[in-house]
mmCIF file of C-alpha atoms in Angstrom:
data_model
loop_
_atom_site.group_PDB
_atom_site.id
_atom_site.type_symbol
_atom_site.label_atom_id
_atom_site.label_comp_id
_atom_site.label_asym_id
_atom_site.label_seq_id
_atom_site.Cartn_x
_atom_site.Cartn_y
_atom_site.Cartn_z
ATOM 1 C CA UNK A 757 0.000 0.000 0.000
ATOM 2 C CA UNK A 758 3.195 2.200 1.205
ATOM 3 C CA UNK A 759 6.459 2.455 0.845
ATOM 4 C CA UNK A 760 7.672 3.078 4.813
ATOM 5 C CA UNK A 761 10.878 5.493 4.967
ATOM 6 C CA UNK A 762 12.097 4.258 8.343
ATOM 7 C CA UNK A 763 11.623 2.437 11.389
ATOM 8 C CA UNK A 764 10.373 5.649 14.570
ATOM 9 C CA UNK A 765 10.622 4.229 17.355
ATOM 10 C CA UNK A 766 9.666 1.140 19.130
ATOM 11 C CA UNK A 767 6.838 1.472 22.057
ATOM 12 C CA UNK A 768 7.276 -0.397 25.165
ATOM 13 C CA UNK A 769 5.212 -0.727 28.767
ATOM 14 C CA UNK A 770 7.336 0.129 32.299
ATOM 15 C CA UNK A 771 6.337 0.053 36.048
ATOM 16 C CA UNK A 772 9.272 2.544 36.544
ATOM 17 C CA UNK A 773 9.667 5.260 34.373
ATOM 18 C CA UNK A 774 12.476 6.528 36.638
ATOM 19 C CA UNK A 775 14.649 3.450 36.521
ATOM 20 C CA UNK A 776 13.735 2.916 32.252
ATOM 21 C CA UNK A 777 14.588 6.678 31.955
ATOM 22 C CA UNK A 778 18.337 5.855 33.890
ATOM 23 C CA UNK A 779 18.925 2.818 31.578
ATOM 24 C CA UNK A 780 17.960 4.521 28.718
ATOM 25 C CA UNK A 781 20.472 7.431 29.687
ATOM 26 C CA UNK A 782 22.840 4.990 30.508
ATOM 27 C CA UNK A 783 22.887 3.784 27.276
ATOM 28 C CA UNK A 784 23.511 6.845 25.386
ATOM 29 C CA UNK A 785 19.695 8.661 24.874
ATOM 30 C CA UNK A 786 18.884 12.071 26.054
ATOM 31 C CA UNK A 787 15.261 12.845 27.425
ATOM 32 C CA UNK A 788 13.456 14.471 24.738
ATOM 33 C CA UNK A 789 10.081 15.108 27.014
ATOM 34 C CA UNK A 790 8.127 13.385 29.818
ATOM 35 C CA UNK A 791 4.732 12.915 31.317
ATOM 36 C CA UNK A 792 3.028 11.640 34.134
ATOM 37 C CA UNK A 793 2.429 8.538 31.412
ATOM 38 C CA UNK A 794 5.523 8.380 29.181
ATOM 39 C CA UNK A 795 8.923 9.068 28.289
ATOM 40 C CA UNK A 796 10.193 10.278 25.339
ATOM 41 C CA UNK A 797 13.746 9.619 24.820
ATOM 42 C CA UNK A 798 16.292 10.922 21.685
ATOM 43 C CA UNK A 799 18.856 10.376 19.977
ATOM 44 C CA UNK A 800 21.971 12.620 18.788
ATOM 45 C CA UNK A 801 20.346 12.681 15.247
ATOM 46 C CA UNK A 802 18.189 15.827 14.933
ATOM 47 C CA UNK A 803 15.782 14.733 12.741
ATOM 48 C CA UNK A 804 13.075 13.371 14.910
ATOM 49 C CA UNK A 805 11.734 14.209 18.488
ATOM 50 C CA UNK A 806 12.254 11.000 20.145
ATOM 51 C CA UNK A 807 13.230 7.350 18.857
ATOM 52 C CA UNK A 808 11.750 5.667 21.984
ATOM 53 C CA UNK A 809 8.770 5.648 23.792
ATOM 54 C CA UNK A 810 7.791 4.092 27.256
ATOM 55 C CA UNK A 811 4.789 3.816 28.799
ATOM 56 C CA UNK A 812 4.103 4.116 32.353
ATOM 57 C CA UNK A 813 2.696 -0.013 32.869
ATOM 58 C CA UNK A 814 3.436 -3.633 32.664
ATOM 59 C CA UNK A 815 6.570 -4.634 31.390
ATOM 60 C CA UNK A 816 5.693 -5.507 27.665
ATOM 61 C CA UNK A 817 6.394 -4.302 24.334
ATOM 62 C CA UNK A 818 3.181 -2.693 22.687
ATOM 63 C CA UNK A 819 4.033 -2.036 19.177
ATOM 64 C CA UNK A 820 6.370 -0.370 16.144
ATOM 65 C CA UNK A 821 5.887 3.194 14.462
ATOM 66 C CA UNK A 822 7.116 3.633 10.816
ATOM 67 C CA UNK A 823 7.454 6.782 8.970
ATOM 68 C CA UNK A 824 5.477 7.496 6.076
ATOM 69 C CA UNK A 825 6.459 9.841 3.358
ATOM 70 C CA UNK A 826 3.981 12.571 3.428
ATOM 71 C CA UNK A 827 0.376 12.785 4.553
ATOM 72 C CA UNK A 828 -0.629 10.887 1.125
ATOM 73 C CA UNK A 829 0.635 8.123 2.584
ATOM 74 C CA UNK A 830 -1.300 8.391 5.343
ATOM 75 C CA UNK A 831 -4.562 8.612 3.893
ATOM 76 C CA UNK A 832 -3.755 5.723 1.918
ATOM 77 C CA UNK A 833 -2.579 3.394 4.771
ATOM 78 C CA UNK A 834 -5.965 4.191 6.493
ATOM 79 C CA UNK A 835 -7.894 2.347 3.696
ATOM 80 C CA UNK A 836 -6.221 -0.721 5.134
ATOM 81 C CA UNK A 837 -8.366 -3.382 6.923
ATOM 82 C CA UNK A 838 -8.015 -2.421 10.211
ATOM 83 C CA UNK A 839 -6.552 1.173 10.076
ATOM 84 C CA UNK A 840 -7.975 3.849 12.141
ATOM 85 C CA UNK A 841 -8.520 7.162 10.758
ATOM 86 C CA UNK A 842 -5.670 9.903 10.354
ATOM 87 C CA UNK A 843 -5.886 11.744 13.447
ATOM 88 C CA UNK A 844 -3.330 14.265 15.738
ATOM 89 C CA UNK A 845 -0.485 12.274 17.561
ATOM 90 C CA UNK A 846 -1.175 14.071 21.414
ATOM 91 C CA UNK A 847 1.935 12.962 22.567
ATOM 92 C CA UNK A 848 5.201 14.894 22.392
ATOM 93 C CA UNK A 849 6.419 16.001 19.326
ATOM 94 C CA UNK A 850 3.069 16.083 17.864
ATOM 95 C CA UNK A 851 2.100 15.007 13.640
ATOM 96 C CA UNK A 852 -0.615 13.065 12.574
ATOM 97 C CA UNK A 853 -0.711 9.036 12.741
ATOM 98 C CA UNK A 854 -2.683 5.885 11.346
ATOM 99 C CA UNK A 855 -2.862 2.927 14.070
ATOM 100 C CA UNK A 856 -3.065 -0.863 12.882
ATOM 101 C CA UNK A 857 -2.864 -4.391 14.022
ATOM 102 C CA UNK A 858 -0.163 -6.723 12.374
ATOM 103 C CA UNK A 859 -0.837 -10.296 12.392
ATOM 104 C CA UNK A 860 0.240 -10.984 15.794
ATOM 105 C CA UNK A 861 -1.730 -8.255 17.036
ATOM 106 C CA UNK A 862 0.991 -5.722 17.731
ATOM 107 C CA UNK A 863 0.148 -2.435 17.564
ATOM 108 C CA UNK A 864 1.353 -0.525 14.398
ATOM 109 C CA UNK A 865 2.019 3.349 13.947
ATOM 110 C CA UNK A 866 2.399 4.750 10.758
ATOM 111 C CA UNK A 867 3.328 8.814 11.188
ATOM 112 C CA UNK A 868 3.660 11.692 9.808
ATOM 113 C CA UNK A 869 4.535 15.437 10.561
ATOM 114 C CA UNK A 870 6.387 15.083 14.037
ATOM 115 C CA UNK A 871 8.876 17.877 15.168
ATOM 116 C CA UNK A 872 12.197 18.145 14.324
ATOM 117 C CA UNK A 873 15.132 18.935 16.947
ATOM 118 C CA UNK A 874 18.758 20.074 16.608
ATOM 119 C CA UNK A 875 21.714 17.776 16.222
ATOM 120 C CA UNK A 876 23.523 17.155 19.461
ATOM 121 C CA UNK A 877 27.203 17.410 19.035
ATOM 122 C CA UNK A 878 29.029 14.154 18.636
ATOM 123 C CA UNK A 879 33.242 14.150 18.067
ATOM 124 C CA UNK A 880 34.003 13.135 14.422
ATOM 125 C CA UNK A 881 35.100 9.774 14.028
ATOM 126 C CA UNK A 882 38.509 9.340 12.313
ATOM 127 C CA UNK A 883 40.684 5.984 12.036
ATOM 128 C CA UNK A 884 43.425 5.286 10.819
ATOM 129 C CA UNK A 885 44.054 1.742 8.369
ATOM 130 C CA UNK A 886 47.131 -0.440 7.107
ATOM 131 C CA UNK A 887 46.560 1.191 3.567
ATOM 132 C CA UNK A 888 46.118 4.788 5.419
ATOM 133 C CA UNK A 889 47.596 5.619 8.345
ATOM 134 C CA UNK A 890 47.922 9.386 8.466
ATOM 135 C CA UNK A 891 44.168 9.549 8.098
ATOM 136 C CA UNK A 892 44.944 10.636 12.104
ATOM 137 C CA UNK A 893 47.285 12.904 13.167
ATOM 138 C CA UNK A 894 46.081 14.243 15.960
ATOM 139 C CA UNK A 895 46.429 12.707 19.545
ATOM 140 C CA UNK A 896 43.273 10.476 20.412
ATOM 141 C CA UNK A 897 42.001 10.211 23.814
ATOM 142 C CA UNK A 898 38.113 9.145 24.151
ATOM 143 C CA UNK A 899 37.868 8.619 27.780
ATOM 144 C CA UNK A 900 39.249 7.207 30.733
ATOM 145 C CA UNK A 901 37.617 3.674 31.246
ATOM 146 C CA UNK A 902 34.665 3.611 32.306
ATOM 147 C CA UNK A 903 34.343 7.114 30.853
ATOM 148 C CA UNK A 904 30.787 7.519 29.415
ATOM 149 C CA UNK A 905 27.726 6.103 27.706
ATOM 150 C CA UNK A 906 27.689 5.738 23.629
ATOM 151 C CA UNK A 907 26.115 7.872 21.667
ATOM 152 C CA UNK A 908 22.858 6.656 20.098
ATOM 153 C CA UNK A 909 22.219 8.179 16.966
ATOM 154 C CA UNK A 910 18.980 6.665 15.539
ATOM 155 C CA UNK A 911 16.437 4.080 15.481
ATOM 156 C CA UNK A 912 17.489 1.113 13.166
ATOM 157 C CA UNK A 913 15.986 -1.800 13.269
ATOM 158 C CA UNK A 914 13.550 -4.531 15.586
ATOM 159 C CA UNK A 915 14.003 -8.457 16.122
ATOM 160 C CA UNK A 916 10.532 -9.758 17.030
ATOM 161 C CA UNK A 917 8.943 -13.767 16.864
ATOM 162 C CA UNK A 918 6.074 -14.414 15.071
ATOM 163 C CA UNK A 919 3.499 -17.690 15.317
ATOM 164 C CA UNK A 920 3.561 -17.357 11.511
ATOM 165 C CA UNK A 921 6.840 -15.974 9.392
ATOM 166 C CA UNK A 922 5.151 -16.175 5.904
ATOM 167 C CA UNK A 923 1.736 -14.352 7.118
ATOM 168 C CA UNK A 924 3.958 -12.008 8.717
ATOM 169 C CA UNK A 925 6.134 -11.092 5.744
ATOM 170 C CA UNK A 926 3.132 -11.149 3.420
ATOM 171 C CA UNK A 927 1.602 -8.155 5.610
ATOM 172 C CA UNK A 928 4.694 -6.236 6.257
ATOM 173 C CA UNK A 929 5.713 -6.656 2.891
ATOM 174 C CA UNK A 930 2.151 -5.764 1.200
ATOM 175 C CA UNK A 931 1.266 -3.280 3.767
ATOM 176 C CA UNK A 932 4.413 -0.994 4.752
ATOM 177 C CA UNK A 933 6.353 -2.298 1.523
ATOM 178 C CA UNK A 934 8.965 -3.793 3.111
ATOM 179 C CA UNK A 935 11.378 -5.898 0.876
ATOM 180 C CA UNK A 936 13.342 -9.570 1.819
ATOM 181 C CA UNK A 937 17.378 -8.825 2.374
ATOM 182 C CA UNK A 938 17.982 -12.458 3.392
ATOM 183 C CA UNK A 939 16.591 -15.489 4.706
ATOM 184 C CA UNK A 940 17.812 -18.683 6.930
ATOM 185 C CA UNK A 941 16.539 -22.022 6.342
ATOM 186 C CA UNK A 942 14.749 -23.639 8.868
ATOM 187 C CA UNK A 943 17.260 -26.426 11.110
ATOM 188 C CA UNK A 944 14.988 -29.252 10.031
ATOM 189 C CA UNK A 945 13.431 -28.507 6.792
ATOM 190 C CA UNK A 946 15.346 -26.382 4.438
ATOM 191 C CA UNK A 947 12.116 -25.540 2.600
ATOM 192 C CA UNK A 948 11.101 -23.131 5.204
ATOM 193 C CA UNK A 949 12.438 -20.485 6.307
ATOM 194 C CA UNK A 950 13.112 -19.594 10.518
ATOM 195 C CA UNK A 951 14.500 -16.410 10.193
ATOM 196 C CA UNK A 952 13.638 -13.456 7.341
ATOM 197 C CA UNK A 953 15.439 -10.026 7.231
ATOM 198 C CA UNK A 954 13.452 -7.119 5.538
ATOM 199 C CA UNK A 955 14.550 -3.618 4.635
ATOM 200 C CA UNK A 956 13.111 -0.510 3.266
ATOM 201 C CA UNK A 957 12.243 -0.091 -0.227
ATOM 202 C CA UNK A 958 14.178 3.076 -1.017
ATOM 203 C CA UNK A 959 14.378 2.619 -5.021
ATOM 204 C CA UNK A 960 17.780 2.582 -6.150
ATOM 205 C CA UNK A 961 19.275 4.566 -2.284
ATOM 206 C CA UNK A 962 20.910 2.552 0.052
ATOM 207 C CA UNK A 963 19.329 1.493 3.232
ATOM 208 C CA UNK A 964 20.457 -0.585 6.348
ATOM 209 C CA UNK A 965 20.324 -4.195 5.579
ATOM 210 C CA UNK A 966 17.244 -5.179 7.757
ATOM 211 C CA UNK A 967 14.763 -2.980 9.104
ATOM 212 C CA UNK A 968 12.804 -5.576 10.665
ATOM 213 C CA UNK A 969 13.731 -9.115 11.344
ATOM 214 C CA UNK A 970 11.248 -12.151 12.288
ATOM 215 C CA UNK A 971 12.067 -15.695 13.941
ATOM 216 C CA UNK A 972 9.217 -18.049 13.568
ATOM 217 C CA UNK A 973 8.260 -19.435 17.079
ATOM 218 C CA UNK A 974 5.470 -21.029 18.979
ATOM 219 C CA UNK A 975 3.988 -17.650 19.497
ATOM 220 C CA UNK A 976 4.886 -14.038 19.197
ATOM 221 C CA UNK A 977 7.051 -12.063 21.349
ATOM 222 C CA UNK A 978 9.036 -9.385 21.063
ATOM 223 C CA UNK A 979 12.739 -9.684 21.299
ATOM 224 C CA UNK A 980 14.744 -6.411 20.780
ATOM 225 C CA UNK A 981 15.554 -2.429 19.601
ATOM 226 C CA UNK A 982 18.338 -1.995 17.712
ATOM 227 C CA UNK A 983 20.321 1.637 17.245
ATOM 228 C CA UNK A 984 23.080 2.756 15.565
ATOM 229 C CA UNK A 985 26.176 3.900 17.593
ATOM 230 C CA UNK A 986 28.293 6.838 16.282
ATOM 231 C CA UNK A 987 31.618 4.578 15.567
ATOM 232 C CA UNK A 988 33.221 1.226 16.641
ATOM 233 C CA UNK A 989 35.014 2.698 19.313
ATOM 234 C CA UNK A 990 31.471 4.537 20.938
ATOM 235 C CA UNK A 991 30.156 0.742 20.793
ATOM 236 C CA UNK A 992 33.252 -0.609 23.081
ATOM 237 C CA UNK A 993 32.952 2.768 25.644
ATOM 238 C CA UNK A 994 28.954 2.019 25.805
ATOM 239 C CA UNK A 995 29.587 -1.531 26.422
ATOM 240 C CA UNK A 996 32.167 -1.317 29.676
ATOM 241 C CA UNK A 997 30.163 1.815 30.541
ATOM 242 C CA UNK A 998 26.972 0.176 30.920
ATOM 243 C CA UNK A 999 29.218 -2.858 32.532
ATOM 244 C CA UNK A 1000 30.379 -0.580 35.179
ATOM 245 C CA UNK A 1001 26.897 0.370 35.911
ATOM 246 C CA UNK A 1002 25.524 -3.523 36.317
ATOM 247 C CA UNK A 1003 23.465 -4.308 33.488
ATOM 248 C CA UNK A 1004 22.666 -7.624 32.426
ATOM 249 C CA UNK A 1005 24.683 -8.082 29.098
ATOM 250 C CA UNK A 1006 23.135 -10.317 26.381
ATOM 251 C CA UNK A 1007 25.735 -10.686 23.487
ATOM 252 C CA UNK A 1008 28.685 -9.109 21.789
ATOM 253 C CA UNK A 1009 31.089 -7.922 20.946
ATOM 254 C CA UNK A 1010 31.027 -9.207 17.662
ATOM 255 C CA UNK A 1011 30.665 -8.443 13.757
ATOM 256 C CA UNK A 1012 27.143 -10.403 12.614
ATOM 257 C CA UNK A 1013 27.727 -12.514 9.366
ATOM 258 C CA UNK A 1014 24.396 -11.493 7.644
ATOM 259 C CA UNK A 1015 24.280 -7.436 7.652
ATOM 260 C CA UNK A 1016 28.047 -7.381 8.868
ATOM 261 C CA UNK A 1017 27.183 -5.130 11.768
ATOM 262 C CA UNK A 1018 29.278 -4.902 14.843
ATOM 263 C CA UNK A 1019 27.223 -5.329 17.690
ATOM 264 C CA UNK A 1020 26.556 -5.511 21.073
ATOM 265 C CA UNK A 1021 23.299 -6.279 23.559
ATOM 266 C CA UNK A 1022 22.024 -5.539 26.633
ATOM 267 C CA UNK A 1023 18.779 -5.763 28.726
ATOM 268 C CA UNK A 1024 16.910 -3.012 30.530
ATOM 269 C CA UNK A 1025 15.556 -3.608 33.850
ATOM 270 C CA UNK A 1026 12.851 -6.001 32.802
ATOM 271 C CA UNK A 1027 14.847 -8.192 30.440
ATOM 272 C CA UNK A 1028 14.237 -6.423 27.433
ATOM 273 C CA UNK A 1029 17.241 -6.355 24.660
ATOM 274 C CA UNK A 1030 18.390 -3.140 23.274
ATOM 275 C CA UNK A 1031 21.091 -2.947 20.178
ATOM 276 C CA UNK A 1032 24.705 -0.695 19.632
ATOM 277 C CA UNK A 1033 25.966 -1.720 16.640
ATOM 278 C CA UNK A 1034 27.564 -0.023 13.800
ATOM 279 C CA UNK A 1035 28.900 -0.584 10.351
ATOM 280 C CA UNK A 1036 26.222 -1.938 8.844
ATOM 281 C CA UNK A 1037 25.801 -3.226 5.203
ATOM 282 C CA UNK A 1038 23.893 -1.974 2.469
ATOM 283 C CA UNK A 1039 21.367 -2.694 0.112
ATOM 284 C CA UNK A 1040 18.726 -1.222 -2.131
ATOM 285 C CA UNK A 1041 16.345 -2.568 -4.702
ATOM 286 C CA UNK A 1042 19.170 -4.425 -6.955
ATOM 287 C CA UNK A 1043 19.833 -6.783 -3.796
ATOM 288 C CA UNK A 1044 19.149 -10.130 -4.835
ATOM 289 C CA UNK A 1045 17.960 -11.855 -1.418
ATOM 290 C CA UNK A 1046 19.772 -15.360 -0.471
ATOM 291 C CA UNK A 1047 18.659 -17.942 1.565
ATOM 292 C CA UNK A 1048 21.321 -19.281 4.459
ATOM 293 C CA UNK A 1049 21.778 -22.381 5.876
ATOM 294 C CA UNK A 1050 21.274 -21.967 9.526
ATOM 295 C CA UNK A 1051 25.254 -22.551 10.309
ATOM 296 C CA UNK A 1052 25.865 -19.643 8.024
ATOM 297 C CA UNK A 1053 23.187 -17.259 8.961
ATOM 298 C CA UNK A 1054 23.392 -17.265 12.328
ATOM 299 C CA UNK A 1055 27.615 -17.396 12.469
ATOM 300 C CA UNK A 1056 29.392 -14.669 12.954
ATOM 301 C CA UNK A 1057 32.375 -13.193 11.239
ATOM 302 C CA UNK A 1058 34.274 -12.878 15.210
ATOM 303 C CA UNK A 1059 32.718 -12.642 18.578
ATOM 304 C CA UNK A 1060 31.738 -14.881 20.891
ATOM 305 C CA UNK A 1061 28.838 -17.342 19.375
ATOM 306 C CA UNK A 1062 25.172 -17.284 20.168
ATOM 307 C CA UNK A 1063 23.812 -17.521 23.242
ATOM 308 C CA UNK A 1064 20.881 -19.418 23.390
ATOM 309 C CA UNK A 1065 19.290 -17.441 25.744
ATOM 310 C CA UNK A 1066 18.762 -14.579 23.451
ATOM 311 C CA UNK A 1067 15.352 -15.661 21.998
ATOM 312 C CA UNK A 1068 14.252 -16.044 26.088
ATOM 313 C CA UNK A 1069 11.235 -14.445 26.845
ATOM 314 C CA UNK A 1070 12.615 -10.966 28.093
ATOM 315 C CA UNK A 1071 10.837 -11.642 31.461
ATOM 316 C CA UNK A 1072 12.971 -14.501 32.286
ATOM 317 C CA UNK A 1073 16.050 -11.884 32.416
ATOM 318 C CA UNK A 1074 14.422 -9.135 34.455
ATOM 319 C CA UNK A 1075 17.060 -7.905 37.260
#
C-alpha cells in the first residue's frame, strides 16, 4: 500500500519510568520530554523528536511506528483493513498518525509530521588503516575507562517472533512495503524459512540491511531495539560503561555474518534487549535476497557465538 521510509521508534510498557529513563540514559539517549504517562527519549540525530517511547505499565512491548512519506501516505494506509482514521499524535512532538494491528496483534504506527530537533554534538570519528595511516594525526584520547555512555544516533531496526513468518512477511511486505534482504533455512526442513530479514524499499538509495527481522516461534514475542552507535570505538565505551553500571549483558562484541554489523546487547531492567551496533551493510532494490543455511546465517564473522538465551522471553532476564 506504502512504501515506509524508516523504522520511529519502538513502544514499550514500564512500572518505573524513573529506573527505564536511567537505563535509557545509561545507554547513550537524552530525554526528549516526559509525562506523568511516558517518556520520550532521543537520539543525537536531529531529525526526529524521540526514537523511543515508554509507557508508564506492565513490562511488555506494545508495538512499532514507521514513517510514512507525506500525509498521502497516510490517507492511503488508512484504507487498510483495520486502520484507524488519520488523526493528531497528542503525545510529544506532535504530527498526525494511522494505528493498525499486524498479524500478531501488535500495535502498528504509521506517522507523519512530528517535530524536528537540533543535532547534538558528537566528536568526528577518524581511524586510521594499514593502507592509510595518516588519516589521524592528531592525539586520540576518548575517555578514561569507564568514561561515558555511547552515543545513540537513531532508530534502526527490531528483532521480534512471530506464530507465523510467511503471514507475517506477506503483511509487512504488502502493507508498509517492506522488501526480503535475506533469509535462513529452517534447522529441520530447508524448505522453510526460521529467520527473514526485511529492509526498506528506497528505489535505487541505500538502506540498512534489515529494518525488521522475524524468527518463527510457537507464538509471538518481542525480542529487541536496535540503534546505531556513532563509531566502533562509541560501541566498546557504551559496552564497559553500561558494565560498570551492572546491566545484564546479552551478546557481543562481535561483527554479525548477515548485515556485517558490529554489535553488542544488553537488557533493561525487565529483560528487554536493546542494540549498539555499527557498520552496517547496504542494500537497495538491486539486492538479490539469499537464503542461508542456519550454520551460516546465524555465524558470525568474530565474537563470541550465540547464546541461546537470546530468543528467552525478556521476562525470564528481568534484574
Amino acid at each position: 500500500m506504502i512504501k515506509a521510509t524508516d523504522l520511529a521508534y519502538g513502544r514499550l510498557g514500564a512500572p518505573d519510568l524513573d529506573r527505564m529513563e536511567e537505563f535509557l540514559v545509561d545507554f547513550g539517549m537524552v530525554r526528549a520530554d516526559r509525562t506523568k504517562k511516558a517518556l520520550y527519549m532521543r537520539g543525537s540525530d536531529g531529525d526526529h523528536h524521540h526514537i523511543h517511547v515508554t509507557e508508564l505499565g506492565e513490562p511488555t512491548h506494545i508495538g512499532l511506528a514507521w514513517w510514512a512519506s507525506s500525509e498521502e501516505d497516510l490517507e492511503i494506509i488508512s484504507k487498510a483493513p483495520g486502520a484507524s482514521e488519520i488523526h493528531e499524535i497528542d503525545e510529544p512532538g506532535g504530527g498526525k498518525r494511522v494505528n493498525l494491528t499486524d498479524p500478531d496483534g501488535r500495535i502498528i504506527e504509521v506517522i507523519h509530521g512530528m517535530e524536528t530537533v537540533d543535532d547534538l554534538d558528537v566528536r568526528d570519528v577518524a581511524i586510521n588503516t594499514g593502507n592509510d595511516k595518516y588519516k589521524r594525526t592528531e592525539i586520540q584520547r576518548l575517555s578514561m575507562n569507564p568514561g561515558q555512555p555511547s552515543h545513540v544516533k537513531r532508530s534502526a531496526h527490531a528483532v521480534v517472533k512471530t506464530a507465523d513468518l510467511k503471514k507475517f512477511n506477506e503483511w509487512y511486505q504488502s502493507t508498509l512495503g517492506l522488501m526480503k534482504t535475506d533469509a535462513v533455512k529452517d534447522f529441520e526442513n530447508e524448505n522453510e524459512d526460521m529467520m527473514t530479514f526485511n529492509h526498506i524499499d528506497a528505489g535505487e538509495n541505500y538502506v540498512d540491511h534489515h529494518v525488521l527481522l522475524a524468527v518463527q516461534s510457537e507464538h509471538a514475542e518481542f525480542n529487541h531495539l536496535s540503534f546505531e552507535a556513532a563509531d566502533f570505538d562509541d560501541v566498546q565505551t557504551g559496552h564497559y560503561w553500561l558494565q560498570s553500571k551492572g546491566y545484564k549483558h546479552a551478546w557481543g562484541v562481535g561483527r554479525h555474518m548477515l548485515g556485517s554489523q558490529v554489535f553488542d546487547y544488553w537488557r533493561d531492567p525487565w529483560g528487554r534487549i536493546h542494540e549498539h551496533w555499527t557498520d552496517s551493510d547496504l542494500v537497495n532494490n538491486k539486492h538479490k535476497a539469499v537464503r542461508w543455511a542456519p550454520e551460516e546465517g546465524l555465524n558470525n564473522q568474530w565474537g563470541p557465538e550465540f547464546p541461546p538465551e537470546f530468543l528467552d522471553d525478556p521476562h525470564v532476564h528481568a534484574m
